[in-house]
Tab-separated table of C-alpha atoms in Angstrom:
chain	number	residue	atom	x	y	z
A	364	GLN	CA	-55.192	-14.661	-85.298
A	365	SER	CA	-57.128	-11.869	-83.875
A	366	TYR	CA	-56.860	-13.947	-80.577
A	367	LEU	CA	-53.010	-14.218	-80.302
A	368	PHE	CA	-52.516	-10.826	-81.659
A	369	SER	CA	-54.900	-9.884	-78.309
A	370	LYS	CA	-51.968	-11.098	-76.604
A	371	GLY	CA	-49.236	-9.502	-78.157
A	372	TYR	CA	-47.894	-12.499	-80.290
A	373	ASN	CA	-47.596	-12.195	-84.193
A	374	MET	CA	-48.925	-15.197	-86.566
A	375	SER	CA	-47.054	-16.980	-89.398
A	376	ILE	CA	-48.967	-18.366	-91.799
A	377	LEU	CA	-47.019	-21.439	-93.331
A	378	TYR	CA	-48.584	-23.908	-96.137
A	379	GLY	CA	-47.837	-26.541	-98.278
A	380	ASP	CA	-49.772	-29.053	-100.429
A	381	LYS	CA	-47.718	-31.234	-101.174
A	382	GLY	CA	-47.517	-34.214	-98.811
A	383	VAL	CA	-45.147	-35.482	-96.141
A	384	GLY	CA	-41.589	-33.873	-97.364
A	385	ASP	CA	-43.446	-30.354	-97.774
A	386	GLU	CA	-44.747	-30.242	-94.406
A	387	MET	CA	-41.534	-31.555	-93.229
A	388	ASP	CA	-39.974	-28.322	-94.921
A	389	LEU	CA	-42.372	-26.374	-92.445
A	390	VAL	CA	-41.575	-27.698	-89.557
A	391	GLN	CA	-37.482	-26.959	-90.353
A	392	GLU	CA	-38.818	-23.780	-90.923
A	393	CYS	CA	-40.467	-22.991	-87.693
A	394	LEU	CA	-37.248	-24.115	-86.285
A	395	ASP	CA	-34.732	-21.514	-88.019
A	396	SER	CA	-37.193	-18.792	-87.589
A	397	LYS	CA	-37.595	-19.775	-83.353
A	398	MET	CA	-41.090	-19.700	-83.312
A	399	ASP	CA	-42.696	-19.662	-79.985
A	400	GLY	CA	-45.069	-22.056	-80.995
A	401	VAL	CA	-47.101	-24.146	-83.884
A	402	ILE	CA	-50.821	-24.991	-84.326
A	403	TRP	CA	-50.710	-27.721	-87.388
A	404	PHE	CA	-53.060	-28.464	-89.445
A	405	SER	CA	-51.690	-31.647	-90.756
A	406	MET	CA	-52.344	-33.250	-94.262
A	407	VAL	CA	-50.842	-36.220	-93.375
A	408	PRO	CA	-50.273	-36.260	-89.448
A	409	GLU	CA	-49.420	-40.189	-89.753
A	410	GLY	CA	-46.719	-39.366	-92.279
A	411	ASN	CA	-45.292	-36.298	-90.132
A	412	LEU	CA	-44.828	-38.187	-86.964
A	413	GLU	CA	-40.822	-37.101	-86.811
A	414	GLY	CA	-41.972	-33.509	-87.380
A	415	LEU	CA	-44.033	-34.037	-84.653
A	416	LYS	CA	-41.261	-35.349	-82.167
A	417	LEU	CA	-39.009	-32.631	-83.509
A	418	LEU	CA	-40.350	-29.428	-82.243
A	419	LYS	CA	-41.554	-31.492	-79.151
A	420	ASN	CA	-37.419	-31.853	-79.215
A	421	HIS	CA	-37.289	-28.494	-79.334
A	422	ASP	CA	-39.716	-27.437	-76.549
A	423	ILE	CA	-41.624	-26.177	-79.029
A	424	PRO	CA	-45.251	-26.367	-78.191
A	425	VAL	CA	-47.444	-27.834	-80.667
A	426	VAL	CA	-51.602	-27.970	-80.967
A	427	MET	CA	-52.985	-30.250	-83.896
A	428	LEU	CA	-56.215	-28.824	-85.289
A	429	ASP	CA	-58.569	-31.715	-86.459
A	430	ARG	CA	-56.156	-34.660	-86.323
A	431	GLY	CA	-53.005	-35.881	-85.503
A	432	PRO	CA	-51.107	-39.383	-85.513
A	433	ALA	CA	-51.944	-42.406	-83.442
A	434	GLN	CA	-48.457	-43.149	-82.284
A	435	ILE	CA	-48.286	-40.358	-79.481
A	436	PRO	CA	-50.635	-38.405	-77.136
A	437	TYR	CA	-50.704	-34.816	-78.425
A	438	THR	CA	-52.687	-31.803	-77.908
A	439	LEU	CA	-55.913	-31.427	-80.016
A	440	VAL	CA	-58.745	-28.802	-80.861
A	441	SER	CA	-61.248	-30.918	-83.003
A	442	ALA	CA	-64.925	-31.214	-83.593
A	443	TYR	CA	-66.374	-34.470	-82.035
A	444	ASN	CA	-66.452	-36.320	-85.115
A	445	LEU	CA	-68.149	-39.454	-83.658
A	446	ASP	CA	-71.417	-37.666	-82.904
A	447	GLY	CA	-71.251	-35.879	-85.926
A	448	GLY	CA	-71.256	-39.220	-88.070
A	449	TYR	CA	-73.557	-40.505	-85.936
A	450	GLN	CA	-75.949	-37.479	-86.008
A	451	MET	CA	-76.461	-37.749	-89.409
A	452	ALA	CA	-76.523	-41.566	-89.833
A	453	LYS	CA	-79.429	-40.994	-87.401
A	454	TYR	CA	-81.235	-38.195	-89.463
A	455	LEU	CA	-80.846	-40.571	-92.920
A	456	ILE	CA	-82.047	-43.453	-90.961
A	457	GLU	CA	-84.878	-41.493	-89.590
A	458	LEU	CA	-85.807	-40.221	-93.301
A	459	GLY	CA	-85.867	-43.852	-94.046
A	460	HIS	CA	-82.900	-45.064	-95.465
A	461	ARG	CA	-82.031	-48.487	-94.575
A	462	ARG	CA	-79.126	-48.534	-97.173
A	463	ILE	CA	-76.700	-46.337	-96.791
A	464	LEU	CA	-73.438	-46.403	-97.943
A	465	PHE	CA	-69.826	-44.281	-96.185
A	466	ALA	CA	-68.056	-42.652	-98.707
A	467	ALA	CA	-64.639	-41.823	-96.549
A	468	SER	CA	-61.209	-39.728	-98.118
A	469	GLU	CA	-58.368	-40.807	-95.924
A	470	ILE	CA	-59.728	-42.953	-93.630
A	471	GLY	CA	-56.536	-43.110	-91.293
A	472	PHE	CA	-57.134	-40.076	-90.585
A	473	VAL	CA	-58.216	-39.825	-86.865
A	474	ALA	CA	-61.413	-37.684	-88.241
A	475	GLU	CA	-62.553	-39.880	-90.216
A	476	ARG	CA	-62.837	-43.072	-88.601
A	477	ASP	CA	-64.398	-41.413	-86.106
A	478	ARG	CA	-67.088	-40.114	-88.517
A	479	MET	CA	-67.047	-43.734	-89.494
A	480	ALA	CA	-67.854	-45.405	-85.805
A	481	GLY	CA	-70.515	-42.621	-85.399
A	482	TYR	CA	-72.060	-44.063	-89.173
A	483	LYS	CA	-71.757	-47.740	-87.129
A	484	LEU	CA	-73.666	-46.900	-84.404
A	485	ALA	CA	-76.132	-45.266	-85.534
A	486	LEU	CA	-76.888	-48.493	-87.597
A	487	GLU	CA	-76.194	-51.058	-84.939
A	488	GLU	CA	-79.000	-48.791	-82.675
A	489	GLU	CA	-81.341	-49.469	-85.485
A	490	GLY	CA	-80.728	-52.618	-85.766
A	491	ILE	CA	-79.462	-52.550	-89.455
A	492	SER	CA	-76.396	-55.019	-90.199
A	493	TYR	CA	-72.972	-53.057	-90.750
A	494	GLU	CA	-71.748	-54.006	-94.321
A	495	GLU	CA	-68.194	-53.483	-94.681
A	496	ARG	CA	-68.525	-53.383	-98.575
A	497	LEU	CA	-71.027	-50.586	-97.900
A	498	VAL	CA	-67.783	-48.646	-96.519
A	499	ILE	CA	-66.285	-46.939	-99.358
A	500	LYS	CA	-62.197	-46.026	-98.690
A	501	GLU	CA	-60.556	-43.437	-100.679
A	502	THR	CA	-63.482	-42.527	-103.082
A	503	LEU	CA	-62.151	-40.056	-104.942
A	504	VAL	CA	-60.001	-42.986	-106.880
A	505	ASN	CA	-62.543	-45.310	-106.609
A	506	LEU	CA	-65.656	-43.296	-107.720
A	507	ASP	CA	-66.367	-46.181	-109.733
A	508	LEU	CA	-66.490	-48.748	-107.012
A	509	MET	CA	-68.610	-46.190	-105.526
A	510	VAL	CA	-70.914	-46.312	-108.183
A	511	GLU	CA	-71.275	-50.163	-108.457
A	512	ARG	CA	-71.944	-50.653	-104.709
A	513	VAL	CA	-74.578	-48.126	-105.387
A	514	LYS	CA	-76.267	-50.133	-107.907
A	515	GLU	CA	-75.303	-53.767	-106.174
A	516	PHE	CA	-77.063	-53.064	-103.033
A	517	GLN	CA	-79.863	-50.490	-104.059
A	518	VAL	CA	-78.387	-47.728	-102.268
A	519	THR	CA	-80.542	-45.106	-100.910
A	520	ALA	CA	-77.932	-42.221	-99.599
A	521	VAL	CA	-74.774	-41.610	-99.483
A	522	GLN	CA	-73.097	-40.081	-96.378
A	523	CYS	CA	-69.591	-38.606	-96.933
A	524	VAL	CA	-67.046	-38.193	-94.705
A	525	ASN	CA	-66.625	-34.349	-95.904
A	526	ASP	CA	-68.230	-31.569	-98.738
A	527	LYS	CA	-65.305	-32.127	-100.772
A	528	VAL	CA	-66.255	-35.770	-101.689
A	529	ALA	CA	-70.000	-35.295	-101.335
A	530	PHE	CA	-69.502	-32.851	-104.772
A	531	GLN	CA	-67.578	-35.571	-106.163
A	532	VAL	CA	-70.063	-38.117	-105.603
A	533	ILE	CA	-73.025	-36.214	-106.839
A	534	SER	CA	-71.493	-35.420	-110.127
A	535	ARG	CA	-70.110	-39.014	-110.340
A	536	LEU	CA	-74.000	-40.287	-109.796
A	537	GLU	CA	-75.395	-37.709	-111.957
A	538	GLN	CA	-73.108	-38.681	-115.187
A	539	GLU	CA	-74.698	-42.477	-114.239
A	540	GLY	CA	-78.628	-41.182	-114.602
A	541	TYR	CA	-79.325	-40.464	-110.882
A	542	HIS	CA	-81.040	-37.418	-109.831
A	543	VAL	CA	-79.844	-35.775	-105.900
A	544	PRO	CA	-81.377	-35.834	-104.365
A	545	GLU	CA	-84.876	-37.412	-105.725
A	546	ASP	CA	-83.382	-41.028	-106.327
A	547	ILE	CA	-80.077	-40.592	-103.667
A	548	SER	CA	-79.611	-39.043	-100.702
A	549	VAL	CA	-75.771	-37.446	-100.731
A	550	THR	CA	-74.678	-35.700	-97.225
A	551	GLY	CA	-71.258	-33.838	-96.363
A	552	PHE	CA	-69.382	-32.808	-93.450
A	553	ASP	CA	-67.351	-29.537	-92.368
A	554	ASN	CA	-70.408	-26.891	-93.786
A	555	SER	CA	-67.748	-25.699	-96.378
A	556	VAL	CA	-68.464	-22.374	-98.355
A	557	GLU	CA	-68.398	-24.990	-101.278
A	558	ALA	CA	-71.543	-26.144	-99.810
A	559	GLU	CA	-73.531	-23.538	-99.036
A	560	TYR	CA	-73.656	-22.430	-102.758
A	561	SER	CA	-73.995	-26.024	-104.033
A	562	ARG	CA	-76.813	-27.083	-106.676
A	563	PRO	CA	-78.383	-29.198	-105.247
A	564	ARG	CA	-77.507	-27.793	-101.548
A	565	ILE	CA	-76.622	-30.638	-99.400
A	566	THR	CA	-77.053	-31.944	-95.991
A	567	THR	CA	-74.007	-31.033	-93.874
A	568	ILE	CA	-72.716	-31.056	-90.252
A	569	ASP	CA	-71.296	-27.373	-89.521
A	570	GLN	CA	-67.823	-27.224	-88.169
A	571	PRO	CA	-67.167	-24.649	-86.370
A	572	PHE	CA	-63.809	-23.641	-87.713
A	573	GLU	CA	-63.595	-19.628	-86.158
A	574	ASP	CA	-64.060	-21.026	-82.333
A	575	MET	CA	-62.006	-24.132	-82.885
A	576	GLY	CA	-58.914	-21.570	-84.474
A	577	ARG	CA	-59.475	-19.494	-81.329
A	578	MET	CA	-59.683	-22.347	-78.882
A	579	ALA	CA	-56.115	-23.365	-80.237
A	580	ALA	CA	-54.752	-19.952	-79.732
A	581	LYS	CA	-55.847	-20.205	-76.693
A	582	LYS	CA	-54.261	-23.531	-75.953
A	583	LEU	CA	-51.052	-23.033	-77.385
A	584	LEU	CA	-50.439	-19.969	-74.863
A	585	LYS	CA	-51.347	-22.212	-71.601
A	586	LEU	CA	-48.760	-24.410	-73.122
A	587	LEU	CA	-46.827	-21.929	-73.298
A	588	TYR	CA	-46.908	-20.111	-69.830
A	589	GLY	CA	-48.972	-22.568	-67.998
A	590	LYS	CA	-51.271	-21.297	-65.232
A	591	GLN	CA	-49.514	-17.676	-65.381
A	592	LEU	CA	-52.057	-16.500	-68.435
A	593	LYS	CA	-55.258	-16.928	-65.573
A	594	GLU	CA	-57.149	-15.096	-68.027
A	595	ILE	CA	-57.846	-17.835	-71.162
């Protein structure tokens, strides 16, 4: 927002959290308001493919944040999620963990798939067999299954796809009598505000959200004006 203001632009923040239909309403609001461009953090990018196509058909440039649909090309600003997943798994392996469960949320998201791919790559490098049953998809609705697999495979660490999942995993494990991190390690991803004040503290991957937002704004103006904005 501060970057766009410095370039003479105003920024409207449109927010919705009810899924595909809700985000399509926001797309229509962008069209009705004659927005020059859109920075889009989509909750359900695969389900909002038509919205992205609609904006492009109206020649409204779009920059996706963190994730986007796999079916069509798009401009994206994101952390290097594969490396983040890899670095976290390597960290756990270096601590001596060999039975590491990966707790996903929406594995259909590109960011989550990349984080899981990094996890698999780290296991492969260390000669640790990848076990499909140690990847729990939609963990927040499968917490009982997560606990079941922890017990079945004698898991010593849970690598969570983000901090939100990590907090829920810790809560559920503590209900089962586990102590974190004494009995089992749990890691996150994002370095959210909640992670800073969580008890117990969790190890997490930092995402430079402010830098990502600034880069998205720069990319959006480049899409609007191309090489005219040489100072960007």
